[in-house]
Amino acid sequence: MGAIGEASAANGVNGNQFDGSAPLAGAAYVFERSAGLWSQSAYLKASNTDSDDMFGYAVAISGDTVVVGAPYEDSAATGLNGNQMDNSVLDAGAAYVFERHAGSWAQAAYLKASNTGAADGFGYSAAIDGDTIAIGAPFEAGSATGSNGNQIDESSPGSGAAYLFVRTSGAWAQQAYLKASNTGFDDHFGVSVAVSKNLLVIGAPGESSASTGVNGGQSDNSASGSGAAYLFSGNAGVGTIRIFKGIQYR
């Protein structure tokens, strides 16, 4: 579980919990049950702990892997295991992957967007299933649509994005940059993400189309903030297959 207000300046796993010199740095805690009793098994901190990063804003677990989001982390790095010390991109966000081997937890990856940008909030949401991680960045500003579009055009502030990472032979790599099929200002695509096997669903609470049900019209923005959810399928998240609106489900 996450504790975004935790203030220790510790780094990594099971460090000093009592140094309160980094306000709102955040932490995450792993609890395990043995013989019916719960106990704390790990105290997790970022590898680049800093004030106001809010590490623990999102947490997700699958088996022996935990992912923790820190949407207000400031590094300018992109991709996997980049430079964590350049804090020149305010609130870009990051996510951290921890893995347990032989009973011990350790950080396995430091994840950043492939198009890191100020105030994107990468790590605002996180989901994991096996070897697949989804990370939401609901304030990202790209105007692309669909999967792996142009990441450089930031003409749609607050439209949001999600990023899919896959672990192969023990190594994590970004596999998809995902946008709505009807990308729009302040839709905040990526506020919520969920993944199960080869399906990924992404929420966009600010989306404004007046359609209802599944795969209705996306271009009528007359219902401000009505919201939508987008379902992607495929090992690389390729291809939006359904868009859900309103209260009709199937």
GROMACS .gro file of C-alpha atoms in nm:
model
  250
    1MET     CA    1   0.000   0.000   0.000
    2GLY     CA    2   0.107   0.356  -0.065
    3ALA     CA    3   0.162   0.646   0.176
    4ILE     CA    4   0.215   0.958  -0.033
    5GLY     CA    5   0.265   1.186   0.267
    6GLU     CA    6   0.550   0.981   0.416
    7ALA     CA    7   0.858   1.201   0.463
    8SER     CA    8   1.164   0.977   0.504
    9ALA     CA    9   1.466   1.053   0.284
   10ALA     CA   10   1.557   0.682   0.265
   11ASN     CA   11   1.618   0.511  -0.070
   12GLY     CA   12   1.543   0.157  -0.182
   13VAL     CA   13   1.420  -0.127   0.038
   14ASN     CA   14   1.401  -0.127   0.418
   15GLY     CA   15   1.599   0.192   0.472
   16ASN     CA   16   1.581   0.438   0.762
   17GLN     CA   17   1.214   0.511   0.823
   18PHE     CA   18   1.267   0.781   1.084
   19ASP     CA   19   1.442   1.057   0.886
   20GLY     CA   20   1.155   1.294   0.810
   21SER     CA   21   1.357   1.537   0.599
   22ALA     CA   22   1.180   1.480   0.265
   23PRO     CA   23   0.815   1.593   0.302
   24LEU     CA   24   0.570   1.417   0.071
   25ALA     CA   25   0.842   1.195  -0.071
   26GLY     CA   26   0.613   0.899  -0.016
   27ALA     CA   27   0.661   0.531   0.055
   28ALA     CA   28   0.500   0.193  -0.007
   29TYR     CA   29   0.464  -0.103   0.226
   30VAL     CA   30   0.438  -0.474   0.150
   31PHE     CA   31   0.247  -0.697   0.392
   32GLU     CA   32   0.236  -1.076   0.382
   33ARG     CA   33   0.017  -1.329   0.557
   34SER     CA   34   0.165  -1.633   0.726
   35ALA     CA   35  -0.031  -1.880   0.934
   36GLY     CA   36  -0.326  -1.644   0.916
   37LEU     CA   37  -0.134  -1.345   1.049
   38TRP     CA   38  -0.031  -1.033   0.853
   39SER     CA   39   0.308  -0.867   0.898
   40GLN     CA   40   0.509  -0.606   0.712
   41SER     CA   41   0.773  -0.763   0.490
   42ALA     CA   42   0.913  -0.461   0.307
   43TYR     CA   43   0.934  -0.082   0.328
   44LEU     CA   44   0.979   0.052  -0.024
   45LYS     CA   45   1.122   0.387  -0.126
   46ALA     CA   46   1.228   0.532  -0.460
   47SER     CA   47   1.589   0.499  -0.569
   48ASN     CA   48   1.591   0.879  -0.608
   49THR     CA   49   1.376   0.988  -0.314
   50ASP     CA   50   1.288   1.356  -0.319
   51SER     CA   51   1.038   1.585  -0.151
   52ASP     CA   52   0.695   1.616  -0.314
   53ASP     CA   53   0.737   1.317  -0.549
   54MET     CA   54   0.444   1.135  -0.382
   55PHE     CA   55   0.589   0.789  -0.438
   56GLY     CA   56   0.305   0.548  -0.361
   57TYR     CA   57   0.031   0.747  -0.535
   58ALA     CA   58  -0.039   0.429  -0.733
   59VAL     CA   59   0.055   0.075  -0.634
   60ALA     CA   60  -0.009  -0.259  -0.801
   61ILE     CA   61   0.111  -0.613  -0.736
   62SER     CA   62   0.122  -0.938  -0.929
   63GLY     CA   63   0.299  -1.235  -0.776
   64ASP     CA   64   0.652  -1.132  -0.680
   65THR     CA   65   0.644  -0.799  -0.863
   66VAL     CA   66   0.527  -0.462  -0.732
   67VAL     CA   67   0.498  -0.140  -0.931
   68VAL     CA   68   0.480   0.198  -0.756
   69GLY     CA   69   0.393   0.528  -0.920
   70ALA     CA   70   0.536   0.870  -0.827
   71PRO     CA   71   0.349   1.115  -1.054
   72TYR     CA   72   0.526   1.425  -0.923
   73GLU     CA   73   0.883   1.298  -0.971
   74ASP     CA   74   1.090   1.553  -1.168
   75SER     CA   75   1.359   1.371  -1.366
   76ALA     CA   76   1.407   1.447  -1.735
   77ALA     CA   77   1.495   1.085  -1.812
   78THR     CA   78   1.306   0.881  -2.070
   79GLY     CA   79   1.252   0.509  -2.100
   80LEU     CA   80   1.411   0.249  -1.876
   81ASN     CA   81   1.670   0.310  -1.602
   82GLY     CA   82   1.773   0.655  -1.721
   83ASN     CA   83   1.938   0.939  -1.527
   84GLN     CA   84   1.738   0.987  -1.208
   85MET     CA   85   1.925   1.292  -1.082
   86ASP     CA   86   1.833   1.560  -1.337
   87ASN     CA   87   1.528   1.721  -1.179
   88SER     CA   88   1.466   1.967  -1.461
   89VAL     CA   89   1.118   1.847  -1.570
   90LEU     CA   90   0.876   1.933  -1.292
   91ASP     CA   91   0.608   1.672  -1.214
   92ALA     CA   92   0.695   1.454  -1.514
   93GLY     CA   93   0.645   1.146  -1.302
   94ALA     CA   94   0.804   0.803  -1.275
   95ALA     CA   95   0.726   0.444  -1.181
   96TYR     CA   96   0.939   0.192  -0.997
   97VAL     CA   97   0.934  -0.186  -1.029
   98PHE     CA   98   1.034  -0.405  -0.736
   99GLU     CA   99   1.083  -0.780  -0.761
  100ARG     CA  100   1.120  -1.044  -0.493
  101HIS     CA  101   1.385  -1.314  -0.535
  102ALA     CA  102   1.465  -1.573  -0.270
  103GLY     CA  103   1.243  -1.387  -0.027
  104SER     CA  104   1.413  -1.048  -0.068
  105TRP     CA  105   1.273  -0.739  -0.243
  106ALA     CA  106   1.486  -0.516  -0.465
  107GLN     CA  107   1.419  -0.245  -0.722
  108ALA     CA  108   1.434  -0.399  -1.069
  109ALA     CA  109   1.346  -0.104  -1.293
  110TYR     CA  110   1.299   0.273  -1.300
  111LEU     CA  111   1.036   0.354  -1.561
  112LYS     CA  112   0.982   0.685  -1.739
  113ALA     CA  113   0.770   0.781  -2.036
  114SER     CA  114   0.926   0.768  -2.380
  115ASN     CA  115   0.824   1.135  -2.419
  116THR     CA  116   0.877   1.273  -2.070
  117GLY     CA  117   0.716   1.612  -2.026
  118ALA     CA  118   0.652   1.861  -1.749
  119ALA     CA  119   0.335   1.802  -1.545
  120ASP     CA  120   0.246   1.482  -1.737
  121GLY     CA  121   0.187   1.290  -1.412
  122PHE     CA  122   0.334   0.962  -1.538
  123GLY     CA  123   0.269   0.715  -1.255
  124TYR     CA  124  -0.067   0.862  -1.154
  125SER     CA  125  -0.214   0.517  -1.214
  126ALA     CA  126  -0.055   0.173  -1.246
  127ALA     CA  127  -0.160  -0.183  -1.315
  128ILE     CA  128   0.025  -0.512  -1.354
  129ASP     CA  129  -0.059  -0.863  -1.462
  130GLY     CA  130   0.230  -1.105  -1.485
  131ASP     CA  131   0.485  -0.961  -1.728
  132THR     CA  132   0.276  -0.660  -1.835
  133ILE     CA  133   0.264  -0.318  -1.669
  134ALA     CA  134   0.041  -0.026  -1.766
  135ILE     CA  135   0.118   0.326  -1.645
  136GLY     CA  136  -0.113   0.624  -1.683
  137ALA     CA  137  -0.005   0.985  -1.745
  138PRO     CA  138  -0.339   1.171  -1.747
  139PHE     CA  139  -0.196   1.519  -1.801
  140GLU     CA  140   0.021   1.431  -2.102
  141ALA     CA  141  -0.039   1.669  -2.393
  142GLY     CA  142   0.011   1.466  -2.712
  143SER     CA  143  -0.244   1.502  -2.989
  144ALA     CA  144  -0.186   1.153  -3.133
  145THR     CA  145  -0.457   0.888  -3.143
  146GLY     CA  146  -0.440   0.513  -3.098
  147SER     CA  147  -0.121   0.311  -3.049
  148ASN     CA  148   0.236   0.435  -3.099
  149GLY     CA  149   0.146   0.761  -3.270
  150ASN     CA  150   0.346   1.085  -3.285
  151GLN     CA  151   0.472   1.162  -2.933
  152ILE     CA  152   0.626   1.497  -3.017
  153ASP     CA  153   0.320   1.711  -3.098
  154GLU     CA  154   0.199   1.841  -2.761
  155SER     CA  155  -0.092   2.047  -2.888
  156SER     CA  156  -0.361   1.878  -2.678
  157PRO     CA  157  -0.294   1.974  -2.312
  158GLY     CA  158  -0.435   1.736  -2.054
  159SER     CA  159  -0.549   1.480  -2.309
  160GLY     CA  160  -0.352   1.208  -2.131
  161ALA     CA  161  -0.172   0.891  -2.232
  162ALA     CA  162  -0.090   0.543  -2.109
  163TYR     CA  163   0.226   0.339  -2.154
  164LEU     CA  164   0.259  -0.038  -2.176
  165PHE     CA  165   0.574  -0.214  -2.054
  166VAL     CA  166   0.648  -0.583  -2.104
  167ARG     CA  167   0.905  -0.803  -1.930
  168THR     CA  168   1.092  -1.042  -2.157
  169SER     CA  169   1.366  -1.270  -2.025
  170GLY     CA  170   1.370  -1.069  -1.704
  171ALA     CA  171   1.411  -0.730  -1.871
  172TRP     CA  172   1.144  -0.457  -1.892
  173ALA     CA  173   1.089  -0.246  -2.204
  174GLN     CA  174   0.820  -0.007  -2.326
  175GLN     CA  175   0.605  -0.173  -2.589
  176ALA     CA  176   0.330   0.080  -2.656
  177TYR     CA  177   0.238   0.447  -2.621
  178LEU     CA  178  -0.140   0.459  -2.606
  179LYS     CA  179  -0.380   0.744  -2.673
  180ALA     CA  180  -0.756   0.766  -2.706
  181SER     CA  181  -0.912   0.719  -3.048
  182ASN     CA  182  -1.068   1.065  -3.003
  183THR     CA  183  -0.796   1.251  -2.818
  184GLY     CA  184  -0.919   1.579  -2.674
  185PHE     CA  185  -0.819   1.860  -2.439
  186ASP     CA  186  -0.845   1.776  -2.069
  187ASP     CA  187  -0.992   1.430  -2.127
  188HIS     CA  188  -0.733   1.293  -1.880
  189PHE     CA  189  -0.703   0.959  -2.054
  190GLY     CA  190  -0.498   0.744  -1.814
  191VAL     CA  191  -0.644   0.856  -1.481
  192SER     CA  192  -0.718   0.486  -1.430
  193VAL     CA  193  -0.571   0.176  -1.593
  194ALA     CA  194  -0.632  -0.197  -1.556
  195VAL     CA  195  -0.471  -0.492  -1.730
  196SER     CA  196  -0.558  -0.861  -1.754
  197LYS     CA  197  -0.365  -1.088  -1.988
  198ASN     CA  198  -0.389  -0.926  -2.333
  199LEU     CA  199  -0.662  -0.676  -2.243
  200LEU     CA  200  -0.609  -0.323  -2.119
  201VAL     CA  201  -0.879  -0.076  -2.014
  202ILE     CA  202  -0.809   0.295  -1.968
  203GLY     CA  203  -1.037   0.555  -1.814
  204ALA     CA  204  -1.079   0.914  -1.936
  205PRO     CA  205  -1.315   1.094  -1.695
  206GLY     CA  206  -1.295   1.425  -1.878
  207GLU     CA  207  -1.403   1.293  -2.219
  208SER     CA  208  -1.711   1.481  -2.341
  209SER     CA  209  -1.891   1.288  -2.614
  210ALA     CA  210  -2.268   1.253  -2.578
  211SER     CA  211  -2.275   0.893  -2.705
  212THR     CA  212  -2.391   0.598  -2.496
  213GLY     CA  213  -2.307   0.229  -2.488
  214VAL     CA  214  -2.030   0.070  -2.692
  215ASN     CA  215  -1.851   0.231  -2.988
  216GLY     CA  216  -2.090   0.522  -3.031
  217GLY     CA  217  -2.009   0.854  -3.195
  218GLN     CA  218  -1.687   1.003  -3.058
  219SER     CA  219  -1.695   1.346  -3.218
  220ASP     CA  220  -1.997   1.507  -3.047
  221ASN     CA  221  -1.846   1.683  -2.744
  222SER     CA  222  -2.172   1.818  -2.607
  223ALA     CA  223  -2.166   1.627  -2.276
  224SER     CA  224  -1.877   1.790  -2.093
  225GLY     CA  225  -1.698   1.558  -1.851
  226SER     CA  226  -1.928   1.262  -1.913
  227GLY     CA  227  -1.623   1.036  -1.941
  228ALA     CA  228  -1.534   0.725  -2.136
  229ALA     CA  229  -1.332   0.404  -2.108
  230TYR     CA  230  -1.122   0.249  -2.383
  231LEU     CA  231  -1.042  -0.118  -2.427
  232PHE     CA  232  -0.723  -0.224  -2.606
  233SER     CA  233  -0.627  -0.577  -2.701
  234GLY     CA  234  -0.317  -0.751  -2.826
  235ASN     CA  235   0.023  -0.823  -2.678
  236ALA     CA  236   0.142  -0.473  -2.767
  237GLY     CA  237  -0.182  -0.297  -2.685
  238VAL     CA  238  -0.249  -0.247  -3.053
  239GLY     CA  239  -0.593  -0.150  -3.169
  240THR     CA  240  -0.874   0.005  -2.972
  241ILE     CA  241  -1.154  -0.249  -2.996
  242ARG     CA  242  -1.430  -0.091  -2.786
  243ILE     CA  243  -1.519   0.242  -2.632
  244PHE     CA  244  -1.761   0.235  -2.341
  245LYS     CA  245  -1.997   0.521  -2.254
  246GLY     CA  246  -2.284   0.573  -2.018
  247ILE     CA  247  -2.443   0.281  -1.838
  248GLN     CA  248  -2.477   0.026  -2.114
  249TYR     CA  249  -2.242  -0.271  -2.089
  250ARG     CA  250  -2.198  -0.609  -2.247
   0.00000   0.00000   0.00000
